[in-house]
Amino acid sequence: MTAGRLVLLLCLTHPQAGKCGVPHIVYSKERDYVKLPCENVIAKDCSTTTWLYSTSGTRSTVEVVNRGKIKSDNTNIADRLKLEPDCSLKIINITSQDARQYICRQFLTEDGNQKGEDSLVYLSVLTVSSSIPASEMKADTNVTFYCHLTIHDRIQNDKGDTKIVWTGFNQRRVKDEYPYNISFTRTLTKEDKNRKLQCKVESKGELKATLDYIINLQGQDGSHPVGLIGAVVGAVAVALCAFLIFLWRRKKAKRETANVRSENVSTNVPKEKTEHERKTSGQSKQAPGDQGVTYVEITITANIRKSSDKPTAQHETEYATVKTMC
């Protein structure tokens, strides 16, 4: 038996995904990345590998990798492609438009014929959306939520092995036939803020991909960005006013304290005696060593009669002792 017949017999009796024309199905979610395997690589440096894709319902193909090099002329997808060391095709930032049939082929020479069979990959993409943008969702608003699985074509699920499951609000909905699209409508409440909804893909009883949707309610509860900024600015303004009032009162108290001290100092300073007070008070003497004792000399004029009975003026000096506190 020749090698060609042996390969054909193996393909008929044991078909494998990606080989012998049997597609390899890959599931991904929107905005994620994915690696599409190539099962017929000849040269390990990928110099013989060419990648193409075909759109649903057509036989035409678009070449994106030619003998190991990404073609930059395909602007719709070229900047999101990368050829991995094992010659698999990596696609980043997946969109629903990337759900196509991808073909990996081998060419020994640039102008030569194809070597071996195609390695086929079907890419399916899971997306979720809503009838109202997330930035406009409010309580008491009716919103419809959608979960959709985009596949290459209906032939992909002839056996009915694939289904999508939508969970949320204590509900579970299942769609197991083409087209894969589930939706439901709900009137939102305040309790739905930050609630997580989830859509997932199951194939042959295995979980293939999941995608979450978080409800972000906007409203008067401070969740709206504008309201939050306004509250912060208001709080800062109040704090600044309180701080300025505190500084004003503190300066006022310091000025009042300074005035009171100035008045006390002025009342404690002894006043200088006038000329009249110095004359009437007499002269004061203080004996050495008699601290705290002041002697005041007072002159008194008295009339003293002599034997001639004529009054004669005579000055006499008397001393009075006055104690003063030092």
Coordinates of C-alpha atoms in Angstrom, one line a residue:
M1 CA 0.0 0.0 0.0
T2 CA 1.4 3.4 -1.0
A3 CA 1.8 6.3 1.4
G4 CA -0.9 8.3 -0.4
R5 CA -3.5 5.5 0.0
L6 CA -2.5 5.0 3.6
V7 CA -3.1 8.7 4.4
L8 CA -6.4 8.6 2.6
L9 CA -7.5 5.5 4.5
L10 CA -6.5 7.1 7.9
C11 CA -8.6 10.3 7.0
L12 CA -11.6 8.2 6.2
T13 CA -11.5 6.0 9.2
H14 CA -10.0 8.4 11.8
P15 CA -10.7 12.0 10.9
Q16 CA -8.9 14.5 13.1
A17 CA -9.7 18.1 13.6
G18 CA -7.5 20.4 11.5
K19 CA -6.5 17.5 9.2
C20 CA -8.0 15.8 6.2
G21 CA -10.4 18.7 5.7
V22 CA -12.0 18.3 9.1
P23 CA -12.3 21.8 10.7
H24 CA -10.8 22.7 14.1
I25 CA -13.3 24.8 16.0
V26 CA -11.9 27.6 18.2
Y27 CA -14.1 29.7 20.5
S28 CA -13.2 33.2 21.7
K29 CA -14.8 36.2 23.2
E30 CA -14.8 39.8 22.0
R31 CA -11.7 41.9 22.7
D32 CA -9.7 38.8 23.6
Y33 CA -6.9 37.1 21.7
V34 CA -6.8 33.7 20.1
K35 CA -4.3 31.3 18.5
L36 CA -5.3 29.3 15.5
P37 CA -3.3 26.0 15.2
C38 CA -1.7 24.8 12.0
E39 CA -1.6 21.0 11.8
N40 CA 0.3 20.5 8.5
V41 CA 3.6 22.4 9.1
I42 CA 6.5 21.2 7.0
A43 CA 9.3 23.6 7.7
K44 CA 9.8 24.5 11.4
D45 CA 10.9 28.0 10.5
C46 CA 7.4 28.5 8.9
S47 CA 9.0 29.4 5.5
T48 CA 6.5 27.0 3.8
T49 CA 3.4 28.2 5.7
T50 CA 0.6 30.4 4.2
W51 CA -2.5 31.5 6.0
L52 CA -5.8 32.5 4.3
Y53 CA -9.4 33.2 5.4
S54 CA -12.7 32.9 3.6
T55 CA -15.9 34.8 4.4
S56 CA -19.2 33.1 5.0
G57 CA -21.2 32.1 2.0
T58 CA -18.4 32.7 -0.5
R59 CA -15.6 30.6 -2.1
S60 CA -13.2 33.5 -2.3
T61 CA -10.2 33.7 0.0
V62 CA -7.9 36.4 1.3
E63 CA -4.2 35.7 1.9
V64 CA -2.9 37.2 5.2
V65 CA 0.4 35.3 5.6
N66 CA 2.6 34.3 2.6
R67 CA 5.4 31.7 3.3
G68 CA 6.0 32.8 6.8
K69 CA 5.5 36.6 6.3
I70 CA 2.5 38.7 7.2
K71 CA 1.0 40.7 4.3
S72 CA 0.7 44.3 5.3
D73 CA -1.7 45.2 2.5
N74 CA -4.6 43.7 4.3
T75 CA -5.3 46.7 6.5
N76 CA -8.4 45.3 8.1
I77 CA -6.5 42.7 10.1
A78 CA -2.8 42.8 9.4
D79 CA -1.9 45.0 12.4
R80 CA -3.6 42.5 14.7
L81 CA -1.9 39.4 13.4
K82 CA 1.3 37.6 14.5
L83 CA 2.8 34.3 13.3
E84 CA 3.9 32.2 16.3
P85 CA 7.1 30.1 16.4
D86 CA 4.9 26.9 15.9
C87 CA 3.4 28.6 12.8
S88 CA 0.0 29.1 14.5
L89 CA -1.8 32.4 13.7
K90 CA -2.4 34.7 16.6
I91 CA -5.2 37.3 16.4
I92 CA -5.5 40.0 19.1
N93 CA -8.5 42.3 20.0
I94 CA -11.0 39.9 18.5
T95 CA -14.2 41.2 16.9
S96 CA -17.3 39.4 15.7
Q97 CA -16.1 40.1 12.1
D98 CA -13.2 37.8 12.7
A99 CA -15.5 34.8 12.9
R100 CA -14.4 33.1 9.7
Q101 CA -12.9 29.9 8.2
Y102 CA -9.1 30.1 8.3
I103 CA -6.9 27.9 6.1
C104 CA -3.3 26.9 6.7
R105 CA -1.5 25.7 3.6
Q106 CA 2.1 24.5 2.8
F107 CA 4.1 25.5 -0.3
L108 CA 7.7 24.2 -0.8
T109 CA 8.5 26.8 -3.4
E110 CA 7.0 30.2 -4.1
D111 CA 5.6 29.2 -7.5
G112 CA 5.1 25.5 -6.7
N113 CA 2.1 23.5 -6.0
Q114 CA 0.5 23.1 -2.6
K115 CA 2.0 20.3 -0.5
G116 CA -0.5 18.2 1.5
E117 CA -4.0 18.9 2.6
D118 CA -5.4 22.1 4.1
S119 CA -5.5 22.6 7.8
L120 CA -8.9 24.2 8.6
V121 CA -9.9 26.3 11.6
Y122 CA -13.3 27.7 12.3
L123 CA -13.3 30.8 14.6
S124 CA -16.4 31.5 16.6
V125 CA -16.8 34.8 18.6
L126 CA -19.0 35.5 21.6
T127 CA -20.3 39.0 22.2
V128 CA -22.7 40.7 24.7
S129 CA -24.4 44.0 24.4
S130 CA -27.4 46.1 25.6
S131 CA -30.1 48.3 24.1
I132 CA -28.9 51.3 26.1
P133 CA -25.3 52.3 26.5
A134 CA -23.8 51.5 29.9
S135 CA -23.2 55.2 30.6
E136 CA -26.9 56.0 30.3
M137 CA -28.4 53.2 32.4
K138 CA -30.5 54.3 35.3
A139 CA -33.0 52.8 37.7
D140 CA -36.6 52.3 36.5
T141 CA -35.3 52.0 32.9
N142 CA -36.2 49.1 30.6
V143 CA -33.1 47.6 29.1
T144 CA -32.7 44.6 26.8
F145 CA -29.5 42.5 27.1
Y146 CA -28.2 40.5 24.2
C147 CA -25.8 37.5 24.0
H148 CA -24.7 36.4 20.5
L149 CA -22.3 33.7 19.2
T150 CA -21.1 34.4 15.7
I151 CA -20.0 31.3 13.7
H152 CA -18.6 30.7 10.2
D153 CA -21.8 29.1 8.8
R154 CA -24.6 26.9 9.7
I155 CA -22.7 23.8 8.6
Q156 CA -20.5 24.2 11.7
N157 CA -23.2 23.0 14.0
D158 CA -25.2 20.4 12.0
K159 CA -24.9 18.0 14.9
G160 CA -26.3 20.5 17.4
D161 CA -23.3 20.1 19.8
T162 CA -23.1 23.8 20.6
K163 CA -25.3 26.0 22.8
I164 CA -25.1 29.4 24.6
V165 CA -26.3 29.9 28.1
W166 CA -27.3 33.4 29.5
T167 CA -27.4 33.8 33.3
G168 CA -28.4 36.8 35.4
F169 CA -31.1 38.1 37.7
N170 CA -31.6 34.5 39.0
Q171 CA -32.5 33.4 35.5
R172 CA -31.0 30.9 33.1
R173 CA -31.7 30.9 29.4
V174 CA -30.4 28.4 26.9
K175 CA -30.2 28.5 23.1
D176 CA -29.0 25.4 21.4
E177 CA -29.8 26.0 17.7
Y178 CA -28.7 28.4 15.0
P179 CA -28.7 31.4 15.0
Y180 CA -27.2 31.6 18.5
N181 CA -28.8 34.8 19.9
I182 CA -30.4 35.2 23.3
S183 CA -32.0 38.4 24.7
F184 CA -34.2 39.4 27.6
T185 CA -35.6 42.7 28.8
R186 CA -35.7 43.9 32.4
T187 CA -36.7 47.1 34.3
L188 CA -33.6 48.0 36.3
T189 CA -33.7 48.8 40.0
K190 CA -31.1 50.4 42.4
E191 CA -30.2 46.9 43.6
D192 CA -29.0 46.0 40.1
K193 CA -26.0 48.3 40.4
N194 CA -22.7 46.3 39.8
R195 CA -24.8 43.2 39.1
K196 CA -22.9 40.7 36.9
L197 CA -24.5 39.0 34.0
Q198 CA -22.7 36.1 32.2
C199 CA -23.0 34.5 28.8
K200 CA -21.1 31.3 28.1
V201 CA -20.6 28.8 25.3
E202 CA -20.8 25.1 25.8
S203 CA -19.9 22.4 23.2
K204 CA -20.2 18.7 23.8
G205 CA -20.7 19.4 27.5
E206 CA -17.5 21.4 27.8
L207 CA -17.2 25.1 28.7
K208 CA -15.5 26.9 25.7
A209 CA -15.8 30.6 26.5
T210 CA -17.4 33.0 28.9
L211 CA -18.1 36.8 28.8
D212 CA -19.3 39.0 31.6
Y213 CA -21.5 42.1 31.5
I214 CA -21.4 44.4 34.6
I215 CA -24.3 46.8 35.0
N216 CA -23.1 50.3 36.0
L217 CA -26.1 52.3 37.0
Q218 CA -26.0 56.1 36.8
G219 CA -28.1 58.3 39.1
Q220 CA -28.3 60.5 42.1
D221 CA -26.6 58.1 44.5
G222 CA -23.2 59.5 43.8
S223 CA -22.3 56.9 41.1
H224 CA -22.4 59.5 38.3
P225 CA -18.9 60.9 37.6
V226 CA -20.2 64.5 37.4
G227 CA -22.1 64.3 40.7
L228 CA -19.0 62.7 42.4
I229 CA -16.8 65.5 41.1
G230 CA -19.3 68.2 42.3
A231 CA -19.4 66.6 45.8
V232 CA -15.6 66.6 46.1
V233 CA -15.3 70.2 45.0
G234 CA -18.0 71.3 47.5
A235 CA -16.3 69.5 50.3
V236 CA -13.0 71.2 49.5
A237 CA -14.6 74.6 49.4
V238 CA -16.3 74.1 52.8
A239 CA -13.0 72.9 54.3
L240 CA -11.2 76.0 52.9
C241 CA -13.7 78.4 54.3
A242 CA -13.5 76.8 57.7
F243 CA -9.7 77.1 57.7
L244 CA -9.8 80.8 56.7
I245 CA -12.3 81.5 59.5
F246 CA -10.1 79.7 62.0
L247 CA -7.1 81.8 60.9
W248 CA -9.1 85.1 61.2
R249 CA -10.3 84.2 64.7
R250 CA -6.8 83.3 65.8
K251 CA -5.3 86.6 64.6
K252 CA -8.2 88.5 66.3
A253 CA -7.5 86.7 69.6
K254 CA -3.8 87.5 69.4
R255 CA -4.6 91.2 68.9
E256 CA -6.9 91.3 71.9
T257 CA -4.4 89.6 74.1
A258 CA -1.7 92.1 73.0
N259 CA -4.0 95.1 73.9
V260 CA -4.8 93.8 77.3
R261 CA -1.1 93.3 78.1
S262 CA -0.3 96.8 77.0
E263 CA -3.0 98.3 79.3
N264 CA -1.7 96.3 82.3
V265 CA 1.8 97.6 81.7
S266 CA 0.6 101.2 81.5
T267 CA -1.4 101.1 84.8
N268 CA 1.6 99.6 86.7
V269 CA 4.0 102.3 85.8
P270 CA 4.3 104.8 88.7
K271 CA 3.3 108.4 87.8
E272 CA 5.9 111.2 88.3
K273 CA 4.9 113.6 91.1
T274 CA 4.1 117.2 90.2
E275 CA 6.0 120.2 91.5
H276 CA 3.2 121.0 94.0
E277 CA 3.2 117.5 95.4
R278 CA 7.0 117.6 95.8
K279 CA 6.8 120.8 97.8
T280 CA 4.0 119.8 100.1
S281 CA 5.4 116.4 100.8
G282 CA 8.6 117.7 102.1
Q283 CA 12.0 116.1 101.9
S284 CA 12.4 112.5 102.6
K285 CA 15.4 111.0 104.2
Q286 CA 16.3 107.4 104.6
A287 CA 18.7 106.3 107.1
P288 CA 21.4 104.0 105.9
G289 CA 20.6 100.4 106.6
D290 CA 17.0 101.2 107.4
Q291 CA 15.5 99.6 104.3
G292 CA 11.8 100.1 104.0
V293 CA 11.8 103.2 106.5
T294 CA 11.5 106.7 105.2
Y295 CA 12.1 109.8 107.4
V296 CA 10.2 112.9 106.5
E297 CA 11.5 116.2 107.7
I298 CA 8.8 118.7 108.6
T299 CA 9.5 122.3 109.7
I300 CA 7.0 123.9 112.1
T301 CA 7.0 127.5 113.2
A302 CA 6.0 128.1 116.8
N303 CA 5.5 131.2 119.0
I304 CA 7.5 131.1 122.2
R305 CA 7.2 133.8 124.9
K306 CA 10.2 135.1 126.7
S307 CA 10.3 136.9 129.9
S308 CA 9.7 140.1 128.1
D309 CA 6.4 138.7 127.0
K310 CA 7.2 139.5 123.4
P311 CA 6.5 136.7 121.0
T312 CA 9.6 135.4 119.3
A313 CA 9.5 133.2 116.2
Q314 CA 11.5 130.0 116.5
H315 CA 11.9 127.2 114.1
E316 CA 11.8 123.7 115.4
T317 CA 12.3 120.5 113.5
E318 CA 10.4 117.4 114.2
Y319 CA 10.7 114.0 112.5
A320 CA 8.0 111.6 111.7
T321 CA 8.6 108.1 110.7
V322 CA 6.7 106.6 107.8
K323 CA 7.1 103.0 106.8
T324 CA 6.9 102.2 103.2
M325 CA 6.8 98.8 101.5
C326 CA 9.7 98.2 99.2

